[in-house]
Each structure stands twice: as C-alpha cells, then as structure tokens.
Amino acid sequence: MGSLGLRALIGVQTSRQLSLHSTATMGVAMSLRDGSINLSNTWSRQLSETTNGNIELILGPESSIGVGWQKKEQKNAASGEIKIGTGSFGAMGHYTHRFSSKSHGRIAGRVGSGSLELEVGGGRKVSNFTTVRMLYTIGIQGIFWKFELHRGGQKLIVPILLSNHLNPVFASGAFVIPASLYFALKKFVFKPYYLRREKQKFLENLEKTQGQVREARAAAEKAQQLLQNVANRKRNKHLEMGGLVVTKAVYGNRKALTTRNRSEEKVDEVASQIIDVTLPLNFLIDESGLLKLHDGVKKSGIMGFCDPCPGEEKQLYVEYTYGGNKYEAIVDDYEELLIPQERHRI
C-alpha cells in the first residue's frame, strides 16, 4: 500500500500473515520537507477470541517502541497502549460499554511527557451508518467539550474550549450540566419518541404480514399434527428413562420473549408474536438422547416451526428436564442449540 497526503509525506506499507493468529506490517515513510525517513514495524497477534496484542517499533528522527492491547466483546470494549520514545513517553487507555444496540458510554485517559487528560462521554447510533458522540475532556490544556459525528468511514470532530484554567467549580458544572440535560432529554423526549416510532413500525409491519403469518401458522399446525405421534412416543420413552424431555419451547420475537412473564397486559399481542414449538423439538431428539439445531440455519425453516413476526429479531427459548433436573436455554435465530448441557441447569 502506498500513500501521499497533505502532510508532505510519501509512504509504502506491506503486510504479511505469519501464522493463523499473527500478522506483521512493515512500512517506510519519507518527508518531502526535510527528506527524513521513518521505518515502522508492527507485529500483531490474536491472544484469544476477543483479545489482540501488538508491538510497534519506529526508527527515525523520533524513534519509539510501543506495546498495545485491545479487547472487544459484545457489550464491552477496551484498549491500552504504552509508548516510549527517544524524547517522550506516553500511555493511554479507553473503555467503552454498550448500554444497548444504539447507545454507549466511554471513558479514556492519556498521560505522558506532554499530556495529562481524562475524557468521559457517550454516543448514540442515529441510523445504520451514523453515530453522534459528546465527550467531556479535562486536562492540562484546559476543559473541552467535543462533539463527534461518525458516518461510514468519515469522522467530524468539533472541539469547544470552555476554559484554559482548571477551576474545580467550573469543571464540575461543565460535566454535570450537559450530562443532566442529556438524561432528561433521553427520558422525556428521545425515548418516548423512539418507542412510539418503533410501535408504529411494528403495527404497520404486523398489518402488512398478517395474511402471510396466518398461512404460515396453519402450515406449522398441520406439520405438528404429523409429528405428534412420534414426538409423544419419544417423550414418554425419555420420561421413563430420565432422559431429555422438552417441557416448554417457544420461538418468536426477541422482545416478546423477554417481556412475556413480566406483565399480564397485552397477552394477545405477545402471543401473536411467538409460536409454541415444544412438540417439534421433542420429535428432533435423536436416538442418543441429544437435541442439536445447527449453527447458521434459520429456525423458522424447521418442520413444525414458522415465522410469527417477519422482519423482527427472533429467539428460541427452551425449558427441558434431564436426569430429574430442570434446565433452560435461549438462543438467537441462527445460533446453534445443543442440549442437554450442564451450564443450562437452573
């Protein structure tokens, strides 16, 4: 890869896969202003399924060596880096927590020979490709607000300097006032509006797909009638042996499954978004007494199942008994289900 930009630099970079979990990158960059050359070498390794580490060595007018670490999970992400150079040193780290699929909070810190900074803030996804973020920054350079707009691979940052001096009262107010304003707007404006919009979209989709769902449910009921005799025979056999027996299984809208036991209100609405699949799962238990639904296969295509809520995210919830003990499991639409497992035990 080569690059030429506004910083009067020309560079070349190449990467090589050293092993299944290791990568090396080497680059050279030359300044068109003074002719100085920087050589960089980076070695990256996957430490676990969610963790990566890297070492970076830069040789040039400002040589340095850095060690970095990154960890990314479903709801949390963290990274850290320590860099030591010929004339400077520094360390930085950040932690991000996802409160939901659309909002997150972030805290970051930097310390070094020329910087001392703490950053706190949060952001929200406003569309499939756009995220907005507000950050409060306090450090030796002063107190800032930062407004960020991320769209695709583009990023726009607007920093606002509030004060050059670290006054405790002013610093506290600069943090508390916007945070309080955000939570008030979120609770009384944004969240009610978002819930109304989601409800409206759901009702429109429900009306549009009502006929399709009715036909799919009828087909699923007929399929379950065909499976009934064999499923009941397997169930009775496993009950006598103390083997695997599915006592309850429902498939459908993720939100409906989450709230089905929390409130007695809108029972019909919840029921319309899920389907009972206890019988098909008992039928699918094999001769060895195991039940396996393969990864990557949409569960609405299984015999005796149907899609009760087209366009919505779906899950499968299962309660079962094995060896006289009770178990429960919940998996996403395309996720593998393998039971019995000890980790499902209640």
Short mmCIF file of C-alpha atoms in Angstrom, two decimals:
data_model
loop_
_atom_site.label_atom_id
_atom_site.label_comp_id
_atom_site.label_asym_id
_atom_site.label_seq_id
_atom_site.Cartn_x
_atom_site.Cartn_y
_atom_site.Cartn_z
CA MET A 1 0.00 0.00 0.00
CA GLY A 2 1.32 3.47 -0.84
CA SER A 3 0.13 6.87 0.36
CA LEU A 4 0.62 10.53 -0.48
CA GLY A 5 -1.17 13.23 1.51
CA LEU A 6 -1.34 16.84 2.67
CA ARG A 7 1.31 16.29 5.35
CA ALA A 8 4.05 16.23 2.64
CA LEU A 9 4.73 12.55 3.26
CA ILE A 10 5.14 9.68 0.88
CA GLY A 11 5.00 6.16 2.24
CA VAL A 12 4.86 2.49 1.37
CA GLN A 13 3.46 -0.26 3.59
CA THR A 14 3.24 -4.03 3.27
CA SER A 15 1.72 -6.76 5.46
CA ARG A 16 2.29 -10.49 5.79
CA GLN A 17 0.35 -13.22 7.57
CA LEU A 18 2.96 -15.02 9.68
CA SER A 19 0.60 -17.65 11.08
CA LEU A 20 -3.07 -18.24 11.73
CA HIS A 21 -3.03 -15.72 14.61
CA SER A 22 -0.03 -13.47 13.80
CA THR A 23 0.49 -10.63 11.33
CA ALA A 24 3.49 -8.40 10.59
CA THR A 25 3.39 -4.99 8.92
CA MET A 26 6.39 -3.03 7.67
CA GLY A 27 6.35 0.50 6.34
CA VAL A 28 8.65 3.30 5.26
CA ALA A 29 7.72 6.99 5.04
CA MET A 30 9.75 9.92 3.75
CA SER A 31 9.13 13.57 4.49
CA LEU A 32 9.14 15.76 1.39
CA ARG A 33 10.09 18.75 3.52
CA ASP A 34 13.37 17.67 5.09
CA GLY A 35 13.97 14.28 3.49
CA SER A 36 13.86 12.39 6.81
CA ILE A 37 12.89 8.72 6.70
CA ASN A 38 10.85 6.75 9.22
CA LEU A 39 10.81 2.95 9.30
CA SER A 40 7.98 1.19 11.13
CA ASN A 41 7.44 -2.43 12.06
CA THR A 42 4.29 -3.74 13.73
CA TRP A 43 3.68 -7.27 14.98
CA SER A 44 0.10 -8.21 15.87
CA ARG A 45 -1.16 -11.40 17.48
CA GLN A 46 -4.60 -12.68 18.39
CA LEU A 47 -4.37 -13.63 22.07
CA SER A 48 -7.89 -15.01 22.39
CA GLU A 49 -11.22 -14.89 20.58
CA THR A 50 -11.80 -11.33 21.80
CA THR A 51 -8.28 -10.05 22.53
CA ASN A 52 -5.42 -8.82 20.34
CA GLY A 53 -1.96 -7.51 21.18
CA ASN A 54 0.62 -5.63 19.13
CA ILE A 55 4.18 -4.31 19.32
CA GLU A 56 5.23 -1.33 17.19
CA LEU A 57 8.81 -0.21 16.53
CA ILE A 58 9.52 3.10 14.78
CA LEU A 59 13.04 4.09 13.68
CA GLY A 60 13.74 7.64 12.55
CA PRO A 61 14.27 11.17 13.88
CA GLU A 62 11.78 10.36 16.67
CA SER A 63 12.29 6.65 17.32
CA SER A 64 9.91 4.86 19.66
CA ILE A 65 8.61 1.48 20.73
CA GLY A 66 5.03 0.82 21.74
CA VAL A 67 3.04 -2.06 23.18
CA GLY A 68 -0.73 -2.19 22.69
CA TRP A 69 -3.67 -4.35 23.73
CA GLN A 70 -7.27 -4.47 22.52
CA LYS A 71 -10.27 -6.43 23.78
CA LYS A 72 -13.70 -6.35 22.19
CA GLU A 73 -16.76 -8.22 23.45
CA GLN A 74 -20.46 -7.95 22.73
CA LYS A 75 -21.12 -5.19 25.29
CA ASN A 76 -17.64 -4.03 26.29
CA ALA A 77 -14.51 -2.87 24.51
CA ALA A 78 -11.20 -1.78 25.98
CA SER A 79 -7.72 -0.93 24.74
CA GLY A 80 -4.44 0.32 26.13
CA GLU A 81 -1.06 1.40 24.81
CA ILE A 82 2.32 2.33 26.26
CA LYS A 83 4.82 4.13 24.04
CA ILE A 84 8.40 5.08 24.90
CA GLY A 85 10.43 7.29 22.57
CA THR A 86 13.82 8.96 22.47
CA GLY A 87 12.38 12.25 23.67
CA SER A 88 8.98 11.37 25.09
CA PHE A 89 6.83 8.72 26.69
CA GLY A 90 3.12 8.19 26.98
CA ALA A 91 0.34 5.83 27.96
CA MET A 92 -3.32 5.79 27.04
CA GLY A 93 -6.35 3.61 27.59
CA HIS A 94 -10.06 3.64 26.93
CA TYR A 95 -13.11 1.62 27.94
CA THR A 96 -16.45 1.56 26.12
CA HIS A 97 -19.66 -0.02 27.44
CA ARG A 98 -22.72 -0.59 25.27
CA PHE A 99 -25.93 0.13 27.17
CA SER A 100 -28.00 -1.04 24.20
CA SER A 101 -27.62 -1.67 20.48
CA LYS A 102 -27.85 2.09 19.91
CA SER A 103 -26.15 3.83 22.86
CA HIS A 104 -22.80 3.55 24.60
CA GLY A 105 -20.64 5.24 27.22
CA ARG A 106 -16.91 5.86 27.03
CA ILE A 107 -14.08 6.79 29.39
CA ALA A 108 -10.49 7.39 28.28
CA GLY A 109 -7.27 8.65 29.78
CA ARG A 110 -3.89 9.81 28.49
CA VAL A 111 -0.71 10.53 30.40
CA GLY A 112 2.74 11.35 29.08
CA SER A 113 5.63 13.75 28.98
CA GLY A 114 3.45 16.45 27.42
CA SER A 115 -0.10 15.48 28.27
CA LEU A 116 -2.43 14.60 31.12
CA GLU A 117 -6.05 14.16 30.11
CA LEU A 118 -9.29 12.48 31.16
CA GLU A 119 -12.20 12.03 28.76
CA VAL A 120 -15.76 10.97 29.64
CA GLY A 121 -18.78 10.85 27.39
CA GLY A 122 -21.24 8.83 25.39
CA GLY A 123 -22.76 8.39 22.00
CA ARG A 124 -25.83 7.15 20.18
CA LYS A 125 -26.41 5.48 16.85
CA VAL A 126 -28.97 7.57 14.98
CA SER A 127 -29.05 5.49 11.77
CA ASN A 128 -27.43 2.41 10.25
CA PHE A 129 -24.33 4.38 9.25
CA THR A 130 -24.32 7.41 11.55
CA THR A 131 -23.27 7.82 15.19
CA VAL A 132 -23.10 11.02 17.24
CA ARG A 133 -20.98 11.39 20.36
CA MET A 134 -20.38 14.05 23.02
CA LEU A 135 -17.26 13.97 25.18
CA TYR A 136 -16.14 15.97 28.20
CA THR A 137 -12.37 16.41 28.36
CA ILE A 138 -10.30 17.83 31.21
CA GLY A 139 -6.52 18.08 31.20
CA ILE A 140 -3.52 20.34 31.50
CA GLN A 141 -4.58 22.10 28.28
CA GLY A 142 -7.93 23.06 29.75
CA ILE A 143 -11.56 21.95 29.74
CA PHE A 144 -13.23 20.96 26.47
CA TRP A 145 -16.45 19.70 25.04
CA LYS A 146 -16.05 17.57 21.94
CA PHE A 147 -18.86 16.84 19.51
CA GLU A 148 -18.23 13.99 17.08
CA LEU A 149 -20.12 12.82 14.01
CA HIS A 150 -19.21 9.40 12.58
CA ARG A 151 -20.68 8.33 9.26
CA GLY A 152 -19.28 5.32 7.47
CA GLY A 153 -15.53 5.81 7.44
CA GLN A 154 -15.77 9.60 7.87
CA LYS A 155 -15.35 11.44 11.17
CA LEU A 156 -16.07 15.08 12.04
CA ILE A 157 -14.85 16.44 15.40
CA VAL A 158 -15.80 19.87 16.75
CA PRO A 159 -13.85 20.77 19.94
CA ILE A 160 -15.06 23.68 22.08
CA LEU A 161 -12.60 25.16 24.58
CA LEU A 162 -14.51 26.13 27.72
CA SER A 163 -11.60 27.27 29.88
CA ASN A 164 -7.79 27.28 29.95
CA HIS A 165 -7.82 27.11 33.75
CA LEU A 166 -8.70 24.10 35.90
CA ASN A 167 -11.28 25.67 38.19
CA PRO A 168 -12.97 22.87 40.23
CA VAL A 169 -16.39 24.55 40.31
CA PHE A 170 -16.36 25.33 36.60
CA ALA A 171 -15.05 21.84 35.76
CA SER A 172 -17.85 20.20 37.79
CA GLY A 173 -20.52 22.37 36.20
CA ALA A 174 -19.20 21.71 32.70
CA PHE A 175 -19.63 17.99 33.34
CA VAL A 176 -22.86 17.88 35.38
CA ILE A 177 -24.99 20.34 33.36
CA PRO A 178 -24.76 18.64 29.92
CA ALA A 179 -24.97 15.16 31.48
CA SER A 180 -28.16 16.11 33.36
CA LEU A 181 -29.59 17.74 30.24
CA TYR A 182 -28.88 14.61 28.18
CA PHE A 183 -30.51 12.21 30.65
CA ALA A 184 -33.55 14.49 30.99
CA LEU A 185 -33.98 14.75 27.21
CA LYS A 186 -33.44 11.00 26.82
CA LYS A 187 -36.09 10.12 29.41
CA PHE A 188 -38.77 12.66 28.50
CA VAL A 189 -38.19 13.30 24.77
CA PHE A 190 -35.95 10.86 22.88
CA LYS A 191 -37.02 7.55 24.47
CA PRO A 192 -40.81 8.19 24.27
CA TYR A 193 -40.42 9.32 20.66
CA TYR A 194 -38.31 6.27 19.79
CA LEU A 195 -40.78 3.87 21.45
CA ARG A 196 -43.72 5.47 19.61
CA ARG A 197 -41.87 5.21 16.30
CA GLU A 198 -40.92 1.56 16.92
CA LYS A 199 -44.51 0.76 17.91
CA GLN A 200 -45.85 2.39 14.76
CA LYS A 201 -43.39 0.49 12.56
CA PHE A 202 -44.29 -2.77 14.30
CA LEU A 203 -48.04 -2.25 13.81
CA GLU A 204 -47.55 -1.37 10.13
CA ASN A 205 -45.45 -4.50 9.61
CA LEU A 206 -47.99 -6.60 11.54
CA GLU A 207 -50.83 -5.39 9.34
CA LYS A 208 -48.81 -5.94 6.16
CA THR A 209 -47.78 -9.52 7.04
CA GLN A 210 -50.98 -10.64 8.79
CA GLY A 211 -52.13 -12.89 5.94
CA GLN A 212 -48.68 -14.37 5.43
CA VAL A 213 -48.34 -15.21 9.13
CA ARG A 214 -51.83 -16.76 9.26
CA GLU A 215 -50.95 -19.12 6.40
CA ALA A 216 -47.56 -19.97 7.94
CA ARG A 217 -49.17 -20.77 11.31
CA ALA A 218 -51.72 -23.04 9.64
CA ALA A 219 -48.94 -24.91 7.82
CA ALA A 220 -46.96 -25.25 11.06
CA GLU A 221 -50.00 -26.65 12.89
CA LYS A 222 -50.53 -29.27 10.16
CA ALA A 223 -46.85 -30.23 10.32
CA GLN A 224 -47.04 -30.59 14.10
CA GLN A 225 -50.06 -32.89 13.75
CA LEU A 226 -47.97 -35.18 11.52
CA LEU A 227 -45.16 -35.22 14.11
CA GLN A 228 -47.41 -35.66 17.13
CA ASN A 229 -47.48 -39.46 17.46
CA VAL A 230 -43.72 -39.95 17.10
CA ALA A 231 -42.94 -36.93 19.32
CA ASN A 232 -45.22 -38.18 22.12
CA ARG A 233 -43.77 -41.69 21.88
CA LYS A 234 -40.22 -40.31 22.22
CA ARG A 235 -41.31 -38.05 25.08
CA ASN A 236 -42.87 -40.91 27.06
CA LYS A 237 -39.84 -43.14 26.47
CA HIS A 238 -37.39 -40.48 27.69
CA LEU A 239 -39.61 -39.69 30.70
CA GLU A 240 -39.39 -43.31 31.82
CA MET A 241 -35.60 -43.38 31.35
CA GLY A 242 -34.97 -39.96 32.95
CA GLY A 243 -33.65 -38.73 29.61
CA LEU A 244 -34.05 -35.47 27.72
CA VAL A 245 -37.61 -34.12 27.61
CA VAL A 246 -38.54 -30.66 26.30
CA THR A 247 -41.26 -29.37 28.62
CA LYS A 248 -41.72 -25.96 27.00
CA ALA A 249 -40.33 -24.28 23.89
CA VAL A 250 -41.40 -21.03 22.25
CA TYR A 251 -39.98 -19.26 19.20
CA GLY A 252 -40.56 -15.71 18.04
CA ASN A 253 -39.98 -12.02 18.64
CA ARG A 254 -36.99 -11.39 20.91
CA LYS A 255 -38.74 -8.55 22.76
CA ALA A 256 -41.92 -10.57 23.23
CA LEU A 257 -39.93 -13.47 24.73
CA THR A 258 -38.18 -11.07 27.10
CA THR A 259 -41.38 -9.46 28.39
CA ARG A 260 -43.75 -12.45 28.27
CA ASN A 261 -43.50 -13.11 32.05
CA ARG A 262 -43.22 -9.53 33.26
CA SER A 263 -46.72 -8.28 32.67
CA GLU A 264 -50.17 -9.76 32.25
CA GLU A 265 -51.12 -6.86 29.99
CA LYS A 266 -51.34 -7.25 26.20
CA VAL A 267 -51.26 -11.05 26.42
CA ASP A 268 -52.83 -11.44 22.97
CA GLU A 269 -50.25 -9.11 21.42
CA VAL A 270 -47.36 -11.14 22.88
CA ALA A 271 -48.97 -14.45 21.86
CA SER A 272 -49.30 -13.26 18.26
CA GLN A 273 -45.52 -12.83 18.02
CA ILE A 274 -44.47 -16.30 19.25
CA ILE A 275 -45.27 -19.92 18.42
CA ASP A 276 -45.16 -23.00 20.65
CA VAL A 277 -42.61 -25.48 19.27
CA THR A 278 -42.42 -27.96 22.16
CA LEU A 279 -43.68 -30.85 20.04
CA PRO A 280 -41.24 -30.42 17.08
CA LEU A 281 -38.25 -30.24 19.42
CA ASN A 282 -39.25 -33.46 21.19
CA PHE A 283 -39.54 -35.05 17.74
CA LEU A 284 -36.00 -33.92 16.82
CA ILE A 285 -34.34 -35.60 19.84
CA ASP A 286 -32.11 -38.31 18.34
CA GLU A 287 -31.58 -41.94 19.41
CA SER A 288 -28.68 -40.96 21.68
CA GLY A 289 -30.97 -38.61 23.63
CA LEU A 290 -29.49 -35.35 22.30
CA LEU A 291 -31.06 -32.41 20.50
CA LYS A 292 -28.95 -30.34 18.12
CA LEU A 293 -30.02 -27.43 15.90
CA HIS A 294 -27.13 -26.46 13.66
CA ASP A 295 -25.46 -23.05 13.57
CA GLY A 296 -26.38 -20.77 10.64
CA VAL A 297 -29.77 -22.40 9.95
CA LYS A 298 -32.84 -20.18 10.32
CA LYS A 299 -35.17 -21.89 12.77
CA SER A 300 -38.39 -20.86 11.03
CA GLY A 301 -37.49 -23.38 8.30
CA ILE A 302 -37.61 -26.35 10.70
CA MET A 303 -40.63 -28.63 10.29
CA GLY A 304 -43.36 -27.56 12.71
CA PHE A 305 -41.92 -24.04 13.03
CA CYS A 306 -42.93 -20.84 11.25
CA ASP A 307 -42.01 -17.15 11.27
CA PRO A 308 -44.61 -15.46 13.52
CA CYS A 309 -43.13 -11.97 13.10
CA PRO A 310 -41.42 -11.33 9.70
CA GLY A 311 -38.78 -8.62 9.82
CA GLU A 312 -38.28 -8.81 13.61
CA GLU A 313 -35.35 -10.32 15.53
CA LYS A 314 -36.23 -13.77 16.83
CA GLN A 315 -35.06 -16.16 19.55
CA LEU A 316 -35.82 -19.69 20.70
CA TYR A 317 -36.49 -20.31 24.41
CA VAL A 318 -36.40 -23.89 25.71
CA GLU A 319 -37.19 -25.45 29.10
CA TYR A 320 -36.27 -29.11 29.50
CA THR A 321 -35.65 -31.83 32.06
CA TYR A 322 -32.82 -34.34 32.15
CA GLY A 323 -31.91 -36.81 34.88
CA GLY A 324 -34.58 -35.37 37.18
CA ASN A 325 -33.15 -31.82 36.94
CA LYS A 326 -34.59 -28.72 35.28
CA TYR A 327 -32.77 -26.70 32.61
CA GLU A 328 -33.43 -23.71 30.38
CA ALA A 329 -31.70 -22.27 27.31
CA ILE A 330 -32.22 -19.36 24.95
CA VAL A 331 -30.53 -18.93 21.55
CA ASP A 332 -30.73 -16.49 18.65
CA ASP A 333 -32.36 -17.35 15.34
CA TYR A 334 -29.19 -18.56 13.60
CA GLU A 335 -27.36 -19.76 16.74
CA GLU A 336 -26.62 -23.41 17.48
CA LEU A 337 -28.69 -25.21 20.12
CA LEU A 338 -27.19 -28.30 21.75
CA ILE A 339 -28.93 -29.86 24.76
CA PRO A 340 -28.59 -31.14 27.41
CA GLN A 341 -25.72 -29.06 28.82
CA GLU A 342 -24.78 -28.57 32.47
CA ARG A 343 -24.49 -24.79 32.05
CA HIS A 344 -28.24 -24.63 31.30
CA ARG A 345 -29.13 -26.08 34.69
CA ILE A 346 -31.45 -23.94 36.82
#
